Coordinates of C-alpha atoms and ligand atoms in Angstrom, one line a residue:
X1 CA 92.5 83.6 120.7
X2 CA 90.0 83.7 123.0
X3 CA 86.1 84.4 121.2
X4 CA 87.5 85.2 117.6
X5 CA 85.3 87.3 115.8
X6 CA 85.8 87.6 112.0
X7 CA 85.4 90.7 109.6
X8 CA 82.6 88.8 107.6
X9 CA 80.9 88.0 111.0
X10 CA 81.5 91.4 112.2
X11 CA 80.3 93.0 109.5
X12 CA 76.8 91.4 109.6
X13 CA 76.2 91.5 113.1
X14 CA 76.4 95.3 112.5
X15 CA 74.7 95.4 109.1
X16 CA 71.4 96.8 110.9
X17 CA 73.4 100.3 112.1
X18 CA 73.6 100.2 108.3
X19 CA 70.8 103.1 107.0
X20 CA 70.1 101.4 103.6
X21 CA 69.4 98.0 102.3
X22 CA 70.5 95.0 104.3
X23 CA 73.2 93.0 103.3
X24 CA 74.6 96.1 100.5
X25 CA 77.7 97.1 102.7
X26 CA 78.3 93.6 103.3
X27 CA 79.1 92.9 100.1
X28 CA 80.4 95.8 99.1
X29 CA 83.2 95.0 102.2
X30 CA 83.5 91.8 100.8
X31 CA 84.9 92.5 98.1
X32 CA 87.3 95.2 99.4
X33 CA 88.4 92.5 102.0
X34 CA 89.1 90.1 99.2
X35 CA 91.5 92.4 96.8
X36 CA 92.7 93.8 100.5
X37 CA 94.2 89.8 101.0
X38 CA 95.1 89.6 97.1
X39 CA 97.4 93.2 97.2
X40 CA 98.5 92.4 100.9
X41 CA 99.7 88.4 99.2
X42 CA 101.5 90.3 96.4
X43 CA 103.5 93.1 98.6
X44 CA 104.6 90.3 101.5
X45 CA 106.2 88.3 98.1
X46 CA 107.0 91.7 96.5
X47 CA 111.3 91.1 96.8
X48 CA 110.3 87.7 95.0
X49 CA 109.1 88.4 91.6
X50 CA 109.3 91.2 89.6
X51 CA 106.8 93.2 91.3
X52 CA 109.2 95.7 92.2
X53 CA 109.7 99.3 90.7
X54 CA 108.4 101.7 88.7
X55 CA 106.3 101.1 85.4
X56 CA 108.1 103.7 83.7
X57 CA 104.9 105.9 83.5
X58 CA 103.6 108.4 85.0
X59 CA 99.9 108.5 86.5
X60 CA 97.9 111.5 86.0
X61 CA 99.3 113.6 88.7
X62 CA 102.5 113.3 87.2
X63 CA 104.1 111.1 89.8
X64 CA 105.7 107.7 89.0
X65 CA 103.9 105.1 88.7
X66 CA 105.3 101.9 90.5
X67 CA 104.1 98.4 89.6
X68 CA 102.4 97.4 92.6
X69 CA 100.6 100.8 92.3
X70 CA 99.0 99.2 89.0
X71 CA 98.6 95.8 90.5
X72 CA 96.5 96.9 93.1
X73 CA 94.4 99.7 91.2
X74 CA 93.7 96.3 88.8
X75 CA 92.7 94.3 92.3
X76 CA 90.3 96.5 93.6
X77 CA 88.5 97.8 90.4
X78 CA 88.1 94.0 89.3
X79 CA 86.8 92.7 92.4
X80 CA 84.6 95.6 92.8
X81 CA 83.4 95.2 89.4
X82 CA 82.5 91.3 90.3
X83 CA 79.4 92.5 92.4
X84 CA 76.4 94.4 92.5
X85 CA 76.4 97.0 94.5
X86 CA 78.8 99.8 92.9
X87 CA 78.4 101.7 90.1
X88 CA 81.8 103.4 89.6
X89 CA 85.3 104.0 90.8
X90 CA 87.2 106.8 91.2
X91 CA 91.0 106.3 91.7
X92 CA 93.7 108.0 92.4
X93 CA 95.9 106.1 89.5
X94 CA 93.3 106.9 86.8
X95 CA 92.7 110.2 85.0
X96 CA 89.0 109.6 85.0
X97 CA 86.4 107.7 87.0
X98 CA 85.3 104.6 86.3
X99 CA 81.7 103.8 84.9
X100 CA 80.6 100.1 85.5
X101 CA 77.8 99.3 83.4
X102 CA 77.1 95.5 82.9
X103 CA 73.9 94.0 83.9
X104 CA 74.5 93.1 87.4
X105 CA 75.5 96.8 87.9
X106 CA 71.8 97.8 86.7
X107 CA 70.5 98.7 90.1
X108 CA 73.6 99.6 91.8
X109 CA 73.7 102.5 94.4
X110 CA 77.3 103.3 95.4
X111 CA 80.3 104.5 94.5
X112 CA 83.8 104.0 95.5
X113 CA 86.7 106.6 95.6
X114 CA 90.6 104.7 96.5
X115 CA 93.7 105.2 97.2
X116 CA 94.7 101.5 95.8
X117 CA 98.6 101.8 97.0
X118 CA 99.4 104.4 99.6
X119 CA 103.0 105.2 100.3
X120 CA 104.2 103.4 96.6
X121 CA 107.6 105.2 97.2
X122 CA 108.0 102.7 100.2
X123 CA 107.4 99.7 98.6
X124 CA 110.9 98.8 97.6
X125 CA 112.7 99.4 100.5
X126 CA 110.2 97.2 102.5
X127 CA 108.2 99.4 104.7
X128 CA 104.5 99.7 105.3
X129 CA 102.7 100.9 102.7
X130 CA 98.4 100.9 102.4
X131 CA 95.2 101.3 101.0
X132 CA 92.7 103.9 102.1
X133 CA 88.7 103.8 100.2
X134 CA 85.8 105.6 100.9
X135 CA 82.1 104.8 99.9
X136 CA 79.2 107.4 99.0
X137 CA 75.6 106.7 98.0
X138 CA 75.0 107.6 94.4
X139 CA 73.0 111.4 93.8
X140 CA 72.0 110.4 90.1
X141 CA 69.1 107.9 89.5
X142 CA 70.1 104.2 89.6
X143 CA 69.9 102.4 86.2
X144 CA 71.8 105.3 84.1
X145 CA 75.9 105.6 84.2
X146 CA 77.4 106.8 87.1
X147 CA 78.4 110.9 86.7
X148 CA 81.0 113.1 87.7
X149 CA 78.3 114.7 90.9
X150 CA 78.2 111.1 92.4
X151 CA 82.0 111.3 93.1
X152 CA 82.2 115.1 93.9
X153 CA 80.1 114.9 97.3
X154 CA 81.3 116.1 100.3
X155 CA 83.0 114.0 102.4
X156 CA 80.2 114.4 105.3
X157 CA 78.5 112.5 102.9
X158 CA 80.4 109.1 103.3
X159 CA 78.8 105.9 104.2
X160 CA 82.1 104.2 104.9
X161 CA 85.4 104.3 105.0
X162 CA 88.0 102.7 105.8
X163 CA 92.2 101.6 105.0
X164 CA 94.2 98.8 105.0
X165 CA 97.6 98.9 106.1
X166 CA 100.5 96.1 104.7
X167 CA 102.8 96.8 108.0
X168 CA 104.7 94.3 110.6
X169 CA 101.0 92.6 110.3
X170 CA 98.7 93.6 108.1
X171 CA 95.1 95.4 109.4
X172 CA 92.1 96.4 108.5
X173 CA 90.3 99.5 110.3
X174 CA 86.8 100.7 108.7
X175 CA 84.0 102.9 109.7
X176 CA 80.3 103.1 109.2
X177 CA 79.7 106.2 111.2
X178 CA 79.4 104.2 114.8
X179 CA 83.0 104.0 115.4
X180 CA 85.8 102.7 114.0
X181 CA 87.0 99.0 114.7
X182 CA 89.8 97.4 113.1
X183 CA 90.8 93.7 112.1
X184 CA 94.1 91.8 112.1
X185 CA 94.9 89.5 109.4
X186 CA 95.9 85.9 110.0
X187 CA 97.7 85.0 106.7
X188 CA 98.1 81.7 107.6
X189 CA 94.1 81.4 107.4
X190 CA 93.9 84.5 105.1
X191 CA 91.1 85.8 107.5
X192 CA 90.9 89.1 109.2
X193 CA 90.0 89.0 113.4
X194 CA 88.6 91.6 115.4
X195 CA 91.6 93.3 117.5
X196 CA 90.6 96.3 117.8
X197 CA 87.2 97.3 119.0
X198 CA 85.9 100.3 119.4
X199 CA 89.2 102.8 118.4
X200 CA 90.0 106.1 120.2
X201 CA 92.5 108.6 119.0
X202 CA 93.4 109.9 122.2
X203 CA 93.2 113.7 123.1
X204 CA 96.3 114.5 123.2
X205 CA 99.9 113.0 121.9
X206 CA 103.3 114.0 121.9
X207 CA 104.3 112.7 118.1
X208 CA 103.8 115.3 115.2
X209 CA 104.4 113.9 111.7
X210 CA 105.6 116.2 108.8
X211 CA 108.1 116.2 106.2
X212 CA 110.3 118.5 107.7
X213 CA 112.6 118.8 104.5
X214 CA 110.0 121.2 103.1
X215 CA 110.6 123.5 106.0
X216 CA 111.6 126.3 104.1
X217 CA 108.4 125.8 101.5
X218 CA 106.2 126.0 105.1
X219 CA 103.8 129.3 105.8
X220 CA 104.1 131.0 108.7
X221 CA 101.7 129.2 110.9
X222 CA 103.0 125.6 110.6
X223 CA 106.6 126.8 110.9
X224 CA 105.5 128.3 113.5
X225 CA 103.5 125.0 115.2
X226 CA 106.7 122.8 114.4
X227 CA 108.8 125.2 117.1
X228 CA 106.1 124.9 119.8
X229 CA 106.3 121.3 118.9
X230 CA 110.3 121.7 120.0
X231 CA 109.9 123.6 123.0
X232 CA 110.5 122.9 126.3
X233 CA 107.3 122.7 128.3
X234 CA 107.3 120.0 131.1
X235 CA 103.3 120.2 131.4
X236 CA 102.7 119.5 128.0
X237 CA 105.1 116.9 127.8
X238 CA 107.1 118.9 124.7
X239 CA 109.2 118.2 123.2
X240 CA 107.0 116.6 121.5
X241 CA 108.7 113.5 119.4
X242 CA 108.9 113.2 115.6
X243 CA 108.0 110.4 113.9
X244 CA 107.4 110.4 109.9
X245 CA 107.3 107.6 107.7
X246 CA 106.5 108.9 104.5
X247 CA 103.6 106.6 103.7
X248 CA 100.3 108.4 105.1
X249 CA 98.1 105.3 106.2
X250 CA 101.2 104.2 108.5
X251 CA 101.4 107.7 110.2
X252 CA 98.4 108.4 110.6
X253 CA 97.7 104.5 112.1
X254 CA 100.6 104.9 114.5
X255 CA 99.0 108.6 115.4
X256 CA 95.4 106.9 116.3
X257 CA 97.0 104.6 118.6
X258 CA 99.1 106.7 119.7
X259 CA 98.2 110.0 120.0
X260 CA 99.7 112.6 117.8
X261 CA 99.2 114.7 114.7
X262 CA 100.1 114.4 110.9
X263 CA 100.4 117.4 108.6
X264 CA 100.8 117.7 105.2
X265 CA 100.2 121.8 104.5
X266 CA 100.6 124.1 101.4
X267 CA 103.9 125.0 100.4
X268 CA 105.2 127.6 97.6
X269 CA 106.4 124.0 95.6
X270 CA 102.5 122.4 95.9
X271 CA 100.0 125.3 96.8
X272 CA 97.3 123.0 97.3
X273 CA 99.6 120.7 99.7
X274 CA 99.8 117.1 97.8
X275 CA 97.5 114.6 99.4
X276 CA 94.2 114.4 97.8
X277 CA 90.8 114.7 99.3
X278 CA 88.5 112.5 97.6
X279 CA 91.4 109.4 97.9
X280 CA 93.4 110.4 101.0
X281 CA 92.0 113.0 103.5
X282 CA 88.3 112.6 103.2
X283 CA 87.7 108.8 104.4
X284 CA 90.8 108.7 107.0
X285 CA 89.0 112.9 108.7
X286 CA 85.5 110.4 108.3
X287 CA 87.9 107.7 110.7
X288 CA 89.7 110.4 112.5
X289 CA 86.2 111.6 113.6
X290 CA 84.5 108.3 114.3
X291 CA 87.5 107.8 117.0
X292 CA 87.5 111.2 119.0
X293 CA 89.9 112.8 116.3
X294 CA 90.0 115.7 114.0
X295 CA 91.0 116.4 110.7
X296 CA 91.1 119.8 109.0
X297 CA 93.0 121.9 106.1
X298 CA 94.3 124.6 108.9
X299 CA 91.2 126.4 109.1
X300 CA 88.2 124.4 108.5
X301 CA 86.7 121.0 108.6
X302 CA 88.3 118.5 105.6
X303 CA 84.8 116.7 105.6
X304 CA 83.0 120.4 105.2
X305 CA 84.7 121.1 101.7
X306 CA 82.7 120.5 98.2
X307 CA 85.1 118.9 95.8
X308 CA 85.3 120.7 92.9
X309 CA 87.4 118.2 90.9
X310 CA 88.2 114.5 91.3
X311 CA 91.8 114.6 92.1
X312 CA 91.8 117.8 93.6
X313 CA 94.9 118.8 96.8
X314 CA 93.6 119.9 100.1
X315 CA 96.2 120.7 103.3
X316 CA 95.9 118.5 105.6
X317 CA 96.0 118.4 109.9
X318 CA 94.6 115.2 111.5
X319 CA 94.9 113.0 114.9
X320 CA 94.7 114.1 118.1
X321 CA 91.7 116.9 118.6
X322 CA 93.8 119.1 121.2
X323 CA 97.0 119.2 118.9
X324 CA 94.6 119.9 115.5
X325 CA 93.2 123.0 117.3
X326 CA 96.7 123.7 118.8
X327 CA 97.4 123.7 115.1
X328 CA 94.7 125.4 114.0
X329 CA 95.4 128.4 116.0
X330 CA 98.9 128.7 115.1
X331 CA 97.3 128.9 111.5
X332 CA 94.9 131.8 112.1
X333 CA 97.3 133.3 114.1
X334 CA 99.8 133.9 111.8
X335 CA 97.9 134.1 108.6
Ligands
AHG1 P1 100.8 107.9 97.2 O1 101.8 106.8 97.3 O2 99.4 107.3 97.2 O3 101.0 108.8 96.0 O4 100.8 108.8 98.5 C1 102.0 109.3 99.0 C2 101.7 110.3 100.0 C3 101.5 109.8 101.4 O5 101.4 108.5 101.6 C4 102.7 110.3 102.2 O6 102.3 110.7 103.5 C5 103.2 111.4 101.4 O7 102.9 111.2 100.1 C6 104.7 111.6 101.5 O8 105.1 112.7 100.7 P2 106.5 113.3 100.9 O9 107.5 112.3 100.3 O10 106.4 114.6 100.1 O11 106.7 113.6 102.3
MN2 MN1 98.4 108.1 98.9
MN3 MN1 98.6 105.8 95.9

């Protein structure tokens, strides 16, 4: 490895792009790194112990909860909870937020929103699964419990974001609002390098990501998309190729490097589409931007929509800016 640089180092080389109080972020990454290496230790072993499977319960949006989805919500709420700087959790595994109010959280200033375990229904059958989070300055006065308003901000409103994805290696990629850079993990030192500076989504791809099976749940618009996506067209390189893993972090990972878009729309089975906008879609559009990307619901900006309840379903078009718009206009179009 020729000039390593480390996350930690990274991080506070950079800390002075940082708007607020020196050394806040730094921390508050530090702690997501650490339950980052603590899940990513658990899934590598996962066929090992009896890690495996579902809980038998369901979490609050009625989907099955698997044990590693538990494991991890547990990871990143405790180590959060070990430091200063955040004042509350929101996650996608729990019906409420979470209100951290021991004495070192007295004069904390942030709040977290996670996805802990992206992809669960992955997990056992050994593919890459994640972990997306995204960070907001409080609106309500430090010093009094954190409230619903500090979690229901617009995602234009991030600070950070960033995701973690368990794959053939194990990276993670994180913004601040100057660009998105992401970090490799060596397990066999447990520390994450610098190996990809400065990320760009590029303009165009061929690769469009949807679960197809739900074809005939589709509106017009994205049924509509997928068939341009089939055409012939030699200039625009279509076909275009599909490629859809099923765990959202992964896709949309392989899409930034690649070039390509992921959609997950409405359907008559989920009207709202399923992936959620304070967990999923805000901090990966906040990403998607930061690299030259685009993220959108089909007709406007994802980042430009006020949440109006924590675990609330958006539609969702993000990756390359050329084929978001493509899509975009296939949406108005037939709308
Ligand atoms: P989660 O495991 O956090 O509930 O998220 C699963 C999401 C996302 O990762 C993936 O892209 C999508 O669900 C897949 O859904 P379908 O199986 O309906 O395609
Ligand atoms: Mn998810
Ligand atoms: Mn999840």
């Amino acid at each position: 490895m020729s000039n390593p640089i480390t996350l930690g180092e990274f991080v506070i080389e950079k800390q002075g792009q940082f708007p607020y109080a020196t050394g806040e972020l730094s921390q508050l990454l530090s702690s997501i790194r650490l339950a980052a290496k603590v899940v990513n230790r658990e899934i590598n072993k996962a066929g090992l112990g009896d890690v495996l499977g579902a809980v038998g319960a369901q979490n609050v949006q009625g989907e099955q909860q698997m044990k590693l989805d538990v494991y991890a919500d547990e990871m990143f709420i405790k180590a959060l909870r070990a430091r200063g700087e955040v004042c509350g959790v929101g996650s996608e595994e729990n019906e409420d937020f979470i209100v951290f109010d021991e004495e070192i959280h007295s004069n904390s200033k942030y709040v977290v929103l996670i996805d802990p375990l992206d992809g669960s229904s992955n997990i056992d059958v050994n593919v890459s699964v994640g972990t997306i989070f995204s960070i907001y300055r409080r609106v309500t006065p430090p010093g009094t419990p954190a409230k619903l308003e500090d979690f229901l901000q617009a995602g234009n409103k991030q600070v950070a974001a960033g995701y973690v994805v368990y794959g053939s290696s194990t990276m993670l990629v994180y913004t601040t609002g100057h660009g998105v850079n992401g970090f490799t993990l060596d397990p066999s030192l447990g520390v994450f390098f610098l190996s990809h500076p400065n990320m760009q989504i590029p303009k165009t791809g061929n690769i469009y990501s949807i679960n197809e099976g739900n074809y005939v749940h589709f509106p017009d618009g994205v049924k509509n998309y997928i068939k341009y996506c089939q055409e012939l067209d030699v200039p625009t390189n279509r076909p275009y190729t599909s490629r859809y893993i099923g765990s959202l972090v992964s896709d949309f990972h392989r899409n930034m490097l690649k070039g390509g878009i992921y959609i997950y729309p409405k359907g008559t089975k989920s009207p709202n589409g399923k992936l959620r906008l304070l967990y999923e879609c805000n901090p990966l559009a906040f990403i998607a931007e930061q690299a030259g990307g685009k993220a959108s619901n089909g007709f406007k900006r994802i980042m430009d929509i006020q949440p109006e309840e924590l675990h609330q379903r958006v539609p969702f078009f993000i990756g390359s800016v050329e084929m978001v718009d493509k899509a975009e206009e296939f949406m108005t179009k037939f709308s």
